[in-house]
Tab-separated table of C-alpha atoms in Angstrom:
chain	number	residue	atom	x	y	z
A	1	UNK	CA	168.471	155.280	52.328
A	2	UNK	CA	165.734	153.512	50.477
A	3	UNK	CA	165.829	152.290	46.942
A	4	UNK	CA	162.632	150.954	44.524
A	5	UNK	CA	163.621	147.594	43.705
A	6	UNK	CA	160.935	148.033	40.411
A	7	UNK	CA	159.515	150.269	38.423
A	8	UNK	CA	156.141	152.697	39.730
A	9	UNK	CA	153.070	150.742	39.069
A	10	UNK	CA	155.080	147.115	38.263
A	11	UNK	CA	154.179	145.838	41.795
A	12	UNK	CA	152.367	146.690	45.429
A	13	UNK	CA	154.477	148.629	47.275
A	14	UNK	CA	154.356	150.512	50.633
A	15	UNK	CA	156.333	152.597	53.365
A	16	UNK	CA	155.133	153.809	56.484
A	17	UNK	CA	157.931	155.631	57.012
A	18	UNK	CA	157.500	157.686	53.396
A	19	UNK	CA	153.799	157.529	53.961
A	20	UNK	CA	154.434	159.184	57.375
A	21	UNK	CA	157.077	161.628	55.934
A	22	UNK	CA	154.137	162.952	53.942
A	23	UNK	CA	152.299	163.526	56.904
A	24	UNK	CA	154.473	165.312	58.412
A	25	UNK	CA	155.338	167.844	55.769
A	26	UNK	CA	152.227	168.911	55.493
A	27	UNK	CA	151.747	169.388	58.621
A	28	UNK	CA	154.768	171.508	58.889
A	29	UNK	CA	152.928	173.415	55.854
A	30	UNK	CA	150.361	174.394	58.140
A	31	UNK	CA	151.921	174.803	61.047
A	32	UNK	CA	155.347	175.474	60.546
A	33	UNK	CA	155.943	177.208	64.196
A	34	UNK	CA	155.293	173.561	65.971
A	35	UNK	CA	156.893	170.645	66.011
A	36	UNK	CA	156.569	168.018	63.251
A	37	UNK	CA	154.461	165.569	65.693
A	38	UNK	CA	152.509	168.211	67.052
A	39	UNK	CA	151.453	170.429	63.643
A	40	UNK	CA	150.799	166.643	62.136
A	41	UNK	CA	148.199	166.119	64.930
A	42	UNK	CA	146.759	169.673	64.844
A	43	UNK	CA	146.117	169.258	61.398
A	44	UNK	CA	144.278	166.122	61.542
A	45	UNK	CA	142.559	168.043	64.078
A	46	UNK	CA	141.538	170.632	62.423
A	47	UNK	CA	141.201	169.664	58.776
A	48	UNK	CA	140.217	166.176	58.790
A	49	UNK	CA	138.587	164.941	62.374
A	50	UNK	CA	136.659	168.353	63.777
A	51	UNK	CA	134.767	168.860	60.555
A	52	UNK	CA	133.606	165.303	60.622
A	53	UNK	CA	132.570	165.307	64.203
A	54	UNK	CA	135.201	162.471	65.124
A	55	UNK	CA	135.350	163.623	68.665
A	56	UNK	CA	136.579	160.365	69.913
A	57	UNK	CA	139.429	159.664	67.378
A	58	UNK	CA	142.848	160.493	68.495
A	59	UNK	CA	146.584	159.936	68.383
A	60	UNK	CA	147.114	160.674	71.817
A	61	UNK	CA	147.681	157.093	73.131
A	62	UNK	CA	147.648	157.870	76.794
A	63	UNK	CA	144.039	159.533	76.161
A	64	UNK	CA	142.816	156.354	74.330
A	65	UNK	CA	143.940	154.126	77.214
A	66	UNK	CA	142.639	155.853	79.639
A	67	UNK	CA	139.389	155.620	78.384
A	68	UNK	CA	137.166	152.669	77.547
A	69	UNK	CA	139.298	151.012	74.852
A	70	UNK	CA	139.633	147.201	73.614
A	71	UNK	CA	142.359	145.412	74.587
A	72	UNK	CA	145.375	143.710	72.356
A	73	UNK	CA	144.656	139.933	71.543
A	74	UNK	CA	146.714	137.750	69.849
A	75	UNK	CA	146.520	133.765	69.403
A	76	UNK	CA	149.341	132.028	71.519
A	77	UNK	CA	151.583	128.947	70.163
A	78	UNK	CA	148.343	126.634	70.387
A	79	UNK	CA	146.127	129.041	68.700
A	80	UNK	CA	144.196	130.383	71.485
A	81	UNK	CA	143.311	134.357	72.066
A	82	UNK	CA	145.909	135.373	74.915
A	83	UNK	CA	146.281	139.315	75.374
A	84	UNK	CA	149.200	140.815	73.644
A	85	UNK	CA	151.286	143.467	74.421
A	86	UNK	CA	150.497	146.985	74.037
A	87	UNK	CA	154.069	147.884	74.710
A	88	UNK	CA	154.903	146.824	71.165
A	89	UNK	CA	152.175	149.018	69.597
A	90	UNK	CA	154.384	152.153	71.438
A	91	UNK	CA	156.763	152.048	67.955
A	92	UNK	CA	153.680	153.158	65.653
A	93	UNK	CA	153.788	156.326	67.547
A	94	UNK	CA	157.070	158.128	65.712
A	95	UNK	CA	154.878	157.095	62.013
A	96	UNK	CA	151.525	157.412	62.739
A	97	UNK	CA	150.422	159.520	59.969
A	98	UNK	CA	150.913	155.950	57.841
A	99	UNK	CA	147.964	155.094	60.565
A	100	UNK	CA	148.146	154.794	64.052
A	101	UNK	CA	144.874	156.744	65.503
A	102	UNK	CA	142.966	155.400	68.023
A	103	UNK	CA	138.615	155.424	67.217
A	104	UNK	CA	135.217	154.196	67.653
A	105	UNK	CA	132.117	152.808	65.483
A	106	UNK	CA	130.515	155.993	65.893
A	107	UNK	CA	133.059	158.159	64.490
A	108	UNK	CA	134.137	155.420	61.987
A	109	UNK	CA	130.669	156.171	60.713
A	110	UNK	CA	130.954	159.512	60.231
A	111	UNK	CA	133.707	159.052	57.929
A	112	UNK	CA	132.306	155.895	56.250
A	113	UNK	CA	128.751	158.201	55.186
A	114	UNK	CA	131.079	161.075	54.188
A	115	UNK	CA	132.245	158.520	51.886
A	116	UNK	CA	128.930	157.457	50.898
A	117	UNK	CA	127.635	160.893	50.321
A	118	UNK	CA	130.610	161.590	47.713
A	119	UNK	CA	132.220	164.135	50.229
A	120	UNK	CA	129.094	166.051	51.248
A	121	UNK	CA	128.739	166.112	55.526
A	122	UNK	CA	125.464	165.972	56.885
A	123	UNK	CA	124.550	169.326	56.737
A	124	UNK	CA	125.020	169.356	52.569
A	125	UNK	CA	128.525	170.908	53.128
A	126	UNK	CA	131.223	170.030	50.946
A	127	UNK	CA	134.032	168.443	53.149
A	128	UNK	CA	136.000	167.112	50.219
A	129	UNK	CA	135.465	167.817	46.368
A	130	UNK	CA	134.027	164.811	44.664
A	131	UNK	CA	136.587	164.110	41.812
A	132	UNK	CA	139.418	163.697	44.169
A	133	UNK	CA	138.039	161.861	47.049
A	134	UNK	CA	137.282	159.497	43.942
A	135	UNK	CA	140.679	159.496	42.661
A	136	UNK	CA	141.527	157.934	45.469
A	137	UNK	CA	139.582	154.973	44.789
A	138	UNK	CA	141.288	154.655	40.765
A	139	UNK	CA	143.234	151.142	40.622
A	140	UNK	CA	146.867	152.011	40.479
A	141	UNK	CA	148.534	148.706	41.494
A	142	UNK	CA	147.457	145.230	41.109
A	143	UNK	CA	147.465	143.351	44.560
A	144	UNK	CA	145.248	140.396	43.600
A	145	UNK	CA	143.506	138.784	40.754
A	146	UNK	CA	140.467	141.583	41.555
A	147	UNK	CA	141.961	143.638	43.826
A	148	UNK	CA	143.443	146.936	43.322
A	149	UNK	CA	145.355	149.636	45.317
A	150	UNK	CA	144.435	153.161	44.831
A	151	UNK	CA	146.073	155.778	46.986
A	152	UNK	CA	145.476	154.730	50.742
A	153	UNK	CA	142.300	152.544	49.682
A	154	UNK	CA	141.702	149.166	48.352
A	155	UNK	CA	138.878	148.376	45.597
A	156	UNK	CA	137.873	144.551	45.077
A	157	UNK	CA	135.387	143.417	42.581
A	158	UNK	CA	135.449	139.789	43.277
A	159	UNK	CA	131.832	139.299	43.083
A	160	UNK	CA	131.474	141.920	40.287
A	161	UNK	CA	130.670	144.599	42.616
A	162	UNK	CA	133.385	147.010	43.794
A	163	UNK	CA	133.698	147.147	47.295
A	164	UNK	CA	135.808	149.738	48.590
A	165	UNK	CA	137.736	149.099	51.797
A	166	UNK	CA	140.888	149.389	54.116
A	167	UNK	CA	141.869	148.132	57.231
A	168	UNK	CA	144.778	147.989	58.821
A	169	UNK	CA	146.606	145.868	61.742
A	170	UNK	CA	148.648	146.314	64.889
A	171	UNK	CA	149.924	143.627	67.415
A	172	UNK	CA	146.813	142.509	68.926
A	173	UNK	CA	144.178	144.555	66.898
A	174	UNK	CA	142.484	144.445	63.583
A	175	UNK	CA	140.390	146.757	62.141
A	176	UNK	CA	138.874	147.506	58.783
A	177	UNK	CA	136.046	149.406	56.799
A	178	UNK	CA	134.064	148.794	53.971
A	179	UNK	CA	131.579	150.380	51.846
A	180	UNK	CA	129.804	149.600	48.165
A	181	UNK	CA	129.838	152.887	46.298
A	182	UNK	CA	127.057	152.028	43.520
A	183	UNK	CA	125.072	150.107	45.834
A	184	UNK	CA	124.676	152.413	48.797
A	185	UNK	CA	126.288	150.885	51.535
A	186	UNK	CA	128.759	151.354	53.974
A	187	UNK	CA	129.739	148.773	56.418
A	188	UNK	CA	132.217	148.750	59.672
A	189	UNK	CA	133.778	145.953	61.641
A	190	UNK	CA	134.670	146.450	65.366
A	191	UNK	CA	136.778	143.148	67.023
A	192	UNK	CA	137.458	143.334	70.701
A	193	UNK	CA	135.920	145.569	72.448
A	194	UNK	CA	134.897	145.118	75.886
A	195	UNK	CA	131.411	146.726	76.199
A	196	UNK	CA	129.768	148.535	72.956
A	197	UNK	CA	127.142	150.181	74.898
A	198	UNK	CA	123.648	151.056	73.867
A	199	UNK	CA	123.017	149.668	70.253
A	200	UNK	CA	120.096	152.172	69.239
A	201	UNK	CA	123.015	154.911	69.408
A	202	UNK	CA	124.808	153.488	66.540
A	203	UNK	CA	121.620	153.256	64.050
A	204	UNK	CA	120.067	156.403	65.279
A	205	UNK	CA	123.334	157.986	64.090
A	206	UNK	CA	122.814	156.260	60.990
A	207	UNK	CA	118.892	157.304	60.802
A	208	UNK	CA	119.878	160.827	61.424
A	209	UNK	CA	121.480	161.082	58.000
A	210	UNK	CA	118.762	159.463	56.465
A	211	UNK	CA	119.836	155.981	55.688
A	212	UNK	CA	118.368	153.095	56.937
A	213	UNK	CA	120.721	151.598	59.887
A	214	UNK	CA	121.329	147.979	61.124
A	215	UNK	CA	123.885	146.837	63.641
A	216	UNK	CA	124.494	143.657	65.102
A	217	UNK	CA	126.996	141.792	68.363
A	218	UNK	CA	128.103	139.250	69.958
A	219	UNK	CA	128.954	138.970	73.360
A	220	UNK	CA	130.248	136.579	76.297
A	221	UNK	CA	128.376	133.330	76.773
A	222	UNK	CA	125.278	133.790	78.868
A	223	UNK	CA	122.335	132.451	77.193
A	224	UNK	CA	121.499	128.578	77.164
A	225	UNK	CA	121.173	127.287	73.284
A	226	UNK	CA	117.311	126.175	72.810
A	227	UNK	CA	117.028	122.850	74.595
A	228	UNK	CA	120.381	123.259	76.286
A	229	UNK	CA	121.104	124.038	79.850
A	230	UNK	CA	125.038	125.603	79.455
A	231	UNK	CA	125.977	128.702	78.628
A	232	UNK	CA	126.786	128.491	74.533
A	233	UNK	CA	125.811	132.028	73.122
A	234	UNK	CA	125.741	135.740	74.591
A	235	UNK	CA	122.648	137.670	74.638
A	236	UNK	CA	123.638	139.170	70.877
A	237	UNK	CA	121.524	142.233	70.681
A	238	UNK	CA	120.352	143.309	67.075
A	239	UNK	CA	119.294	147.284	66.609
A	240	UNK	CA	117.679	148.782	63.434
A	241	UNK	CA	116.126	152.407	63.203
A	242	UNK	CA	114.154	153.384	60.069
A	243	UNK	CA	114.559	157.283	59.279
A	244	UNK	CA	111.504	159.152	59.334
A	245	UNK	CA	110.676	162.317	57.341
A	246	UNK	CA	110.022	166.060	58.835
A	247	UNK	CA	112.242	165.429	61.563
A	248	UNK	CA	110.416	162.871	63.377
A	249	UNK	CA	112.239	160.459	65.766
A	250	UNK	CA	113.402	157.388	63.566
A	251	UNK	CA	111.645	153.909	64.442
A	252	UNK	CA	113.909	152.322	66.493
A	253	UNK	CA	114.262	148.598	67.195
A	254	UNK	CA	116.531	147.332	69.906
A	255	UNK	CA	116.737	144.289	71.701
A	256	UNK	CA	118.342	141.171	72.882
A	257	UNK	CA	118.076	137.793	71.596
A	258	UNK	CA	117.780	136.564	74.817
A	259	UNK	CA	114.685	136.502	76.907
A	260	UNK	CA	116.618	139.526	79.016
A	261	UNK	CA	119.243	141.212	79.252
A	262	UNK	CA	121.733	140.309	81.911
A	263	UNK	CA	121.656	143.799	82.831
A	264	UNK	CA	118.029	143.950	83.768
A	265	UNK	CA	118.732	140.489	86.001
A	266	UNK	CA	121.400	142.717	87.519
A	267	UNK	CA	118.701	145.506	88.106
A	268	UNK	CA	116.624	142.557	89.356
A	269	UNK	CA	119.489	141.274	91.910
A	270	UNK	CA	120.206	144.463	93.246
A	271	UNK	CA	116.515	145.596	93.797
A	272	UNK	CA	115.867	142.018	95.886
A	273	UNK	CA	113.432	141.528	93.547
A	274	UNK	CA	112.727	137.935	91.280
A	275	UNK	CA	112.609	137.948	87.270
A	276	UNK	CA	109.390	136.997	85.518
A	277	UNK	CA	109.090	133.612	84.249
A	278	UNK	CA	110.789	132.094	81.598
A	279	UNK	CA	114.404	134.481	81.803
A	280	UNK	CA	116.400	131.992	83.468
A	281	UNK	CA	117.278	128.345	84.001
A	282	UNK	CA	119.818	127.421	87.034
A	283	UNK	CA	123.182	125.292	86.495
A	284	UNK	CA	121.003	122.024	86.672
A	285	UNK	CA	118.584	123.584	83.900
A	286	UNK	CA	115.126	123.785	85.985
A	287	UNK	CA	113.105	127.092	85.169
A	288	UNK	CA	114.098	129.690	87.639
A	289	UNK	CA	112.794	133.621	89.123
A	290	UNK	CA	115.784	133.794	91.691
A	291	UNK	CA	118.629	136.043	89.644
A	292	UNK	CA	121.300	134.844	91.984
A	293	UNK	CA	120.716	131.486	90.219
A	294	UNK	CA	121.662	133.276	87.403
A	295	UNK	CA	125.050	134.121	88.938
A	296	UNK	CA	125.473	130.363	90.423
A	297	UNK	CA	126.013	128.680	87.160
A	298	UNK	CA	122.618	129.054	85.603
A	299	UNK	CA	121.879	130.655	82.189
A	300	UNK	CA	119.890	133.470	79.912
A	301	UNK	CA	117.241	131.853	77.877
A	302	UNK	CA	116.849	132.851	74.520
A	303	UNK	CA	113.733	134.512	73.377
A	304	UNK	CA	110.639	132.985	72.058
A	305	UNK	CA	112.760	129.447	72.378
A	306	UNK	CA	114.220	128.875	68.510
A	307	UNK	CA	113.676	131.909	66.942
A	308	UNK	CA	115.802	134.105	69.456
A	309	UNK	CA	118.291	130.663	69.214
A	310	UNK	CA	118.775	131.163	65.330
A	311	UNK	CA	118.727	134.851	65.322
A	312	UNK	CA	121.823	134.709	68.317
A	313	UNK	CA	123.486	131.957	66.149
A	314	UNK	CA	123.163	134.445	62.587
A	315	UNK	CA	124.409	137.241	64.691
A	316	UNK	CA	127.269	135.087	66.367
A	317	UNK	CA	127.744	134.871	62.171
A	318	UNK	CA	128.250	138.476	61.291
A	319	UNK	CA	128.940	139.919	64.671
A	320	UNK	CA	131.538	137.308	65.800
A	321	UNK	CA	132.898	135.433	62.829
A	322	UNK	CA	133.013	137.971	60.423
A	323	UNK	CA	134.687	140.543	62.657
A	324	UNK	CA	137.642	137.949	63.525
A	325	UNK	CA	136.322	138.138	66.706
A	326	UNK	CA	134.947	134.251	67.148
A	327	UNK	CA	131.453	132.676	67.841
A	328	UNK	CA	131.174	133.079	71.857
A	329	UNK	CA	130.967	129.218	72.312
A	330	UNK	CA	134.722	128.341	71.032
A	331	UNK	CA	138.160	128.681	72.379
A	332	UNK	CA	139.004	131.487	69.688
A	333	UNK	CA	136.892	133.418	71.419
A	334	UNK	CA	138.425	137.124	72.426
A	335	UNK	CA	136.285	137.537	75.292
A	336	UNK	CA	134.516	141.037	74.181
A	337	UNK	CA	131.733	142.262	71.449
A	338	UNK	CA	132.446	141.529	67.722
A	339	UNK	CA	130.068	144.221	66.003
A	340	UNK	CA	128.874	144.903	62.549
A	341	UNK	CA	127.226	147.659	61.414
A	342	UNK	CA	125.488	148.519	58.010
A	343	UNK	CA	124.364	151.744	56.337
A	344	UNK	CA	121.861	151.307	53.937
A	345	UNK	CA	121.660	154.705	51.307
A	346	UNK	CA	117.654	154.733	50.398
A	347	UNK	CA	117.925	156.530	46.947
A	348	UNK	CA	120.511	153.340	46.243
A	349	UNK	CA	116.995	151.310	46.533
A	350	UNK	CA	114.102	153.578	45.329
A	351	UNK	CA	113.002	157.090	45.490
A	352	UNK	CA	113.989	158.797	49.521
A	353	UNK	CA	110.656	160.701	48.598
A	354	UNK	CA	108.270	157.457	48.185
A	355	UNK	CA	109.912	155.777	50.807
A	356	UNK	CA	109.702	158.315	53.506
A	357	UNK	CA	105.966	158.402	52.229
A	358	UNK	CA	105.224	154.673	52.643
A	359	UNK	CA	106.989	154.918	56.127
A	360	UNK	CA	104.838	157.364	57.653
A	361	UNK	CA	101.886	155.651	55.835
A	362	UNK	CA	102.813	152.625	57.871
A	363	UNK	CA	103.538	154.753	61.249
A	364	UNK	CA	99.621	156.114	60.788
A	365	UNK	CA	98.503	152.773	60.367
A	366	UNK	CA	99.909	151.119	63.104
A	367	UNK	CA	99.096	154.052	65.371
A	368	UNK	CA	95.931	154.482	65.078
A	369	UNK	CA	95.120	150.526	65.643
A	370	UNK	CA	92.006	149.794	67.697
A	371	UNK	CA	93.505	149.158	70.867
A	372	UNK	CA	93.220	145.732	72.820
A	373	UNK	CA	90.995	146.266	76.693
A	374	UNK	CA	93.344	148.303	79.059
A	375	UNK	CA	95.879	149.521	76.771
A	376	UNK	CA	95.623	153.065	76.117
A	377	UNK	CA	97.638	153.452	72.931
A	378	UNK	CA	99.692	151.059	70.406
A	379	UNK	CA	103.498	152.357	70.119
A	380	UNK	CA	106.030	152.201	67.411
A	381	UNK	CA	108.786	150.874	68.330
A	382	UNK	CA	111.424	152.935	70.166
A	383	UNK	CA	108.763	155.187	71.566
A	384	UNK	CA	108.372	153.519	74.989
A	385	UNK	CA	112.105	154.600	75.333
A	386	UNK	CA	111.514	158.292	73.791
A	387	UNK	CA	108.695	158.331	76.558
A	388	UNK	CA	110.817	156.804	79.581
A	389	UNK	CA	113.856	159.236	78.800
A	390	UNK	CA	111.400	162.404	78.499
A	391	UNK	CA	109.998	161.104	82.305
A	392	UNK	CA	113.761	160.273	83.834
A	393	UNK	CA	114.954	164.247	82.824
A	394	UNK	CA	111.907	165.315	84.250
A	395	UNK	CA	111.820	163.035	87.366
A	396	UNK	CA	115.434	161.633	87.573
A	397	UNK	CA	116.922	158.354	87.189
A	398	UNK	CA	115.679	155.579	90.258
A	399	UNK	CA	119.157	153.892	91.247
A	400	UNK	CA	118.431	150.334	93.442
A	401	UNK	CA	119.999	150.942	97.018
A	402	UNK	CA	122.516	148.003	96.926
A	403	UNK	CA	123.624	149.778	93.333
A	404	UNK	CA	123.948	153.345	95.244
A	405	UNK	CA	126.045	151.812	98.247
A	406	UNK	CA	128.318	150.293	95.397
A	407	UNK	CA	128.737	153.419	94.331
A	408	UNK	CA	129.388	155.070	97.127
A	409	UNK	CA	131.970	152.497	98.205
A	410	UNK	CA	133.516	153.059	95.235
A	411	UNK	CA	133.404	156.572	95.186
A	412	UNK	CA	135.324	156.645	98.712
A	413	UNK	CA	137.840	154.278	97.824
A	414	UNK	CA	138.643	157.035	94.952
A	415	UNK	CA	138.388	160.316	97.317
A	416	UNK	CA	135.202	160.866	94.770
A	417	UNK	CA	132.125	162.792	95.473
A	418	UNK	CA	128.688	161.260	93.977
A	419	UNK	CA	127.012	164.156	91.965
A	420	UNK	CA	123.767	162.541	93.178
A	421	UNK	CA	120.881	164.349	94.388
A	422	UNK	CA	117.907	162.638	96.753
């Protein structure tokens, strides 16, 4: 039996077990013919997740492990990331309506805009009524000098500003979220994670609710710091996409700071083929074209010299640091991608209406540039992309041999069948 050891409102105080009580009840409310567990999940389903589009969130653990999912690291007794036990996590399970989902950036997103756009989804729908999802956000307890608690979210004004946030932490994992209500923008942290994909899927997400998208990462050590020869820094892509107006494709703008990405080397390896000039050093730092030079010891280079060297080191800032995931070069390293990713609401700035203007003013401009001898048009950027996707549905996708009889290896070491054609 549990007793308040002061009065509501005196200090901070908090029970996952009466937060998940909560949970379940209304659950039950809905669903009173299930079981608590299962009505609690249902609802979330239904009610909360499905009309957000969080296809990937769950709090079926077995279905988040099976899938591509970060692993659990913790610092051991001298400080270094060692992976943690999962096992442990397995008692969140019985009180997870306190918080114990498993998700992604993507559908993190979703939920941080829906904040953004004071409970409207994308399609002008109300998901939640505007006065309460804001009560939420009214200081009830003090937890800080300029930090409050509201109900289930924290509000700090430290700089003046609120920021609106809430995280939470199990063994081996830390998340949080953030956005700045007045200012327009929404921010998520994800520590961890062994491959984030694509960037441009993230922003273009972002882009297709209108706001302007940024999203940074940092990655394993593969890239050679500008007039180094080691491996310091990983290739740390950056993405942005710029929404466009009348349902145009957003500008899109995706790339590594490294000369290459290691997975076009790879491409590169597996095709027998050499890289141009300029990707690569080997282990004793002489310029290189062989990729397997790459793989004996040799490193990335970053692009254009110092500029892609201080972009990677600003992104190992935000991306590695300021996820808790540490800079690639140091022993706190976790040994995955430390992202950030930022959601910029136009109208926060100026007008959506002069700024969608000015962006297709620049689009015509830089279009319709006088092209340089042999080059048939100029691009924006992300278009070569829009163009190579339109040709591989058309045409297929080539796959290097050496990659195919990987596959296929693999595929009969599973009892799998390749649903490739040609």
């Amino acid at each position: 039996k549990m007793q308040p050891t002061s009065k509501f409102g005196e200090m901070f105080q908090y029970s996952n077990v009466m937060a998940a009580a909560a949970g379940f009840v209304a659950g039950h409310v809905l669903y009173p013919k299930l079981e608590l567990g299962g009505a609690y999940d249902k609802a979330m389903q239904t009610y909360v997740l499905d009309p957000l589009g969080m296809k990937a969130t769950t709090f079926d653990y077995a279905r988040a492990l099976r899938g591509n999912h970060a692993m659990p690291h913790s610092p051991d007794v001298d400080g270094k990331p060692a992976k943690a036990l999962m096992e442990m996590n397995y008692s969140a399970i019985p009180v997870r309506p306190a918080g114990a989902a498993w998700s992604n950036v993507h559908d993190m997103l979703r939920y941080v805009q829906m904040e953004l756009a004071d409970g409207k989804l994308p399609d002008g729908k109300t998901y939640i009524a505007k006065e309460p999802l804001l009560a939420r956000r009214a200081p009830q307890v003090a937890i800080g000098k300029d930090t409050t608690y509201g109900m289930g979210l924290m509000v700090n004004t430290h700089y003046g500003i609120p920021v609106v946030h809430h995280g939470g932490d199990l063994i081996g994992y830390h998340s949080d979220m953030m956005w700045l209500p007045e200012q327009g923008v929404g921010a998520v942290i994800l520590q961890d994670s062994p491959h984030v994909g694509r960037m441009a899927d993230y922003v273009e997400l972002i882009a297709a609710r209108g706001q302007l998208g940024m999203t940074v990462t940092n990655a394993r050590p593969n890239v050679a710091p500008f007039g180094g020869r080691a491996r310091r820094l990983g290739t740390d892509p950056i993405a942005f996409a710029i929404p466009r107006a009348g349902g145009r494709p957003p500008i899109v703008v995706d790339f590594a700071t490294s000369v290459r990405a290691e997975g076009k080397v790879r491409v590169a390896r597996a095709a027998g083929r050499t890289v141009p000039a300029g990707t690569l050093i080997d282990a004793e730092g002489r310029p290189s074209i062989n990729p397997e030079d790459y793989y004996n010891g040799g490193a990335l280079l970053p692009a254009e010299g110092h500029k892609g060297y201080a972009l990677a080191v600003a992104i190992e800032g935000l991306g590695g640091i300021l996820s808790g995931m540490g800079p690639a070069m140091l022993p706190a390293y976790g040994d995955g991608n430390g992202m950030f990713v930022m959601a910029l609401e136009i109208e926060a700035f100026i007008s959506v209406e002069h700024y969608m203007g000015q962006v297709e003013e620049m689009a015509q401009a830089l279009e319709s540039t006088p092209t340089a001898p042999g080059i048939e048009r100029v691009l924006l950027p992300g278009q070569p992309e829009l163009l190579s996707a339109e040709r591989r549905r058309r045409e297929g996708i080539p796959i290097a041999e050496a990659t195919m009889s990987e596959l296929r290896e693999l595929a009969a070491e599973l009892g799998a069948t390749l649903p490739v054609h040609g």
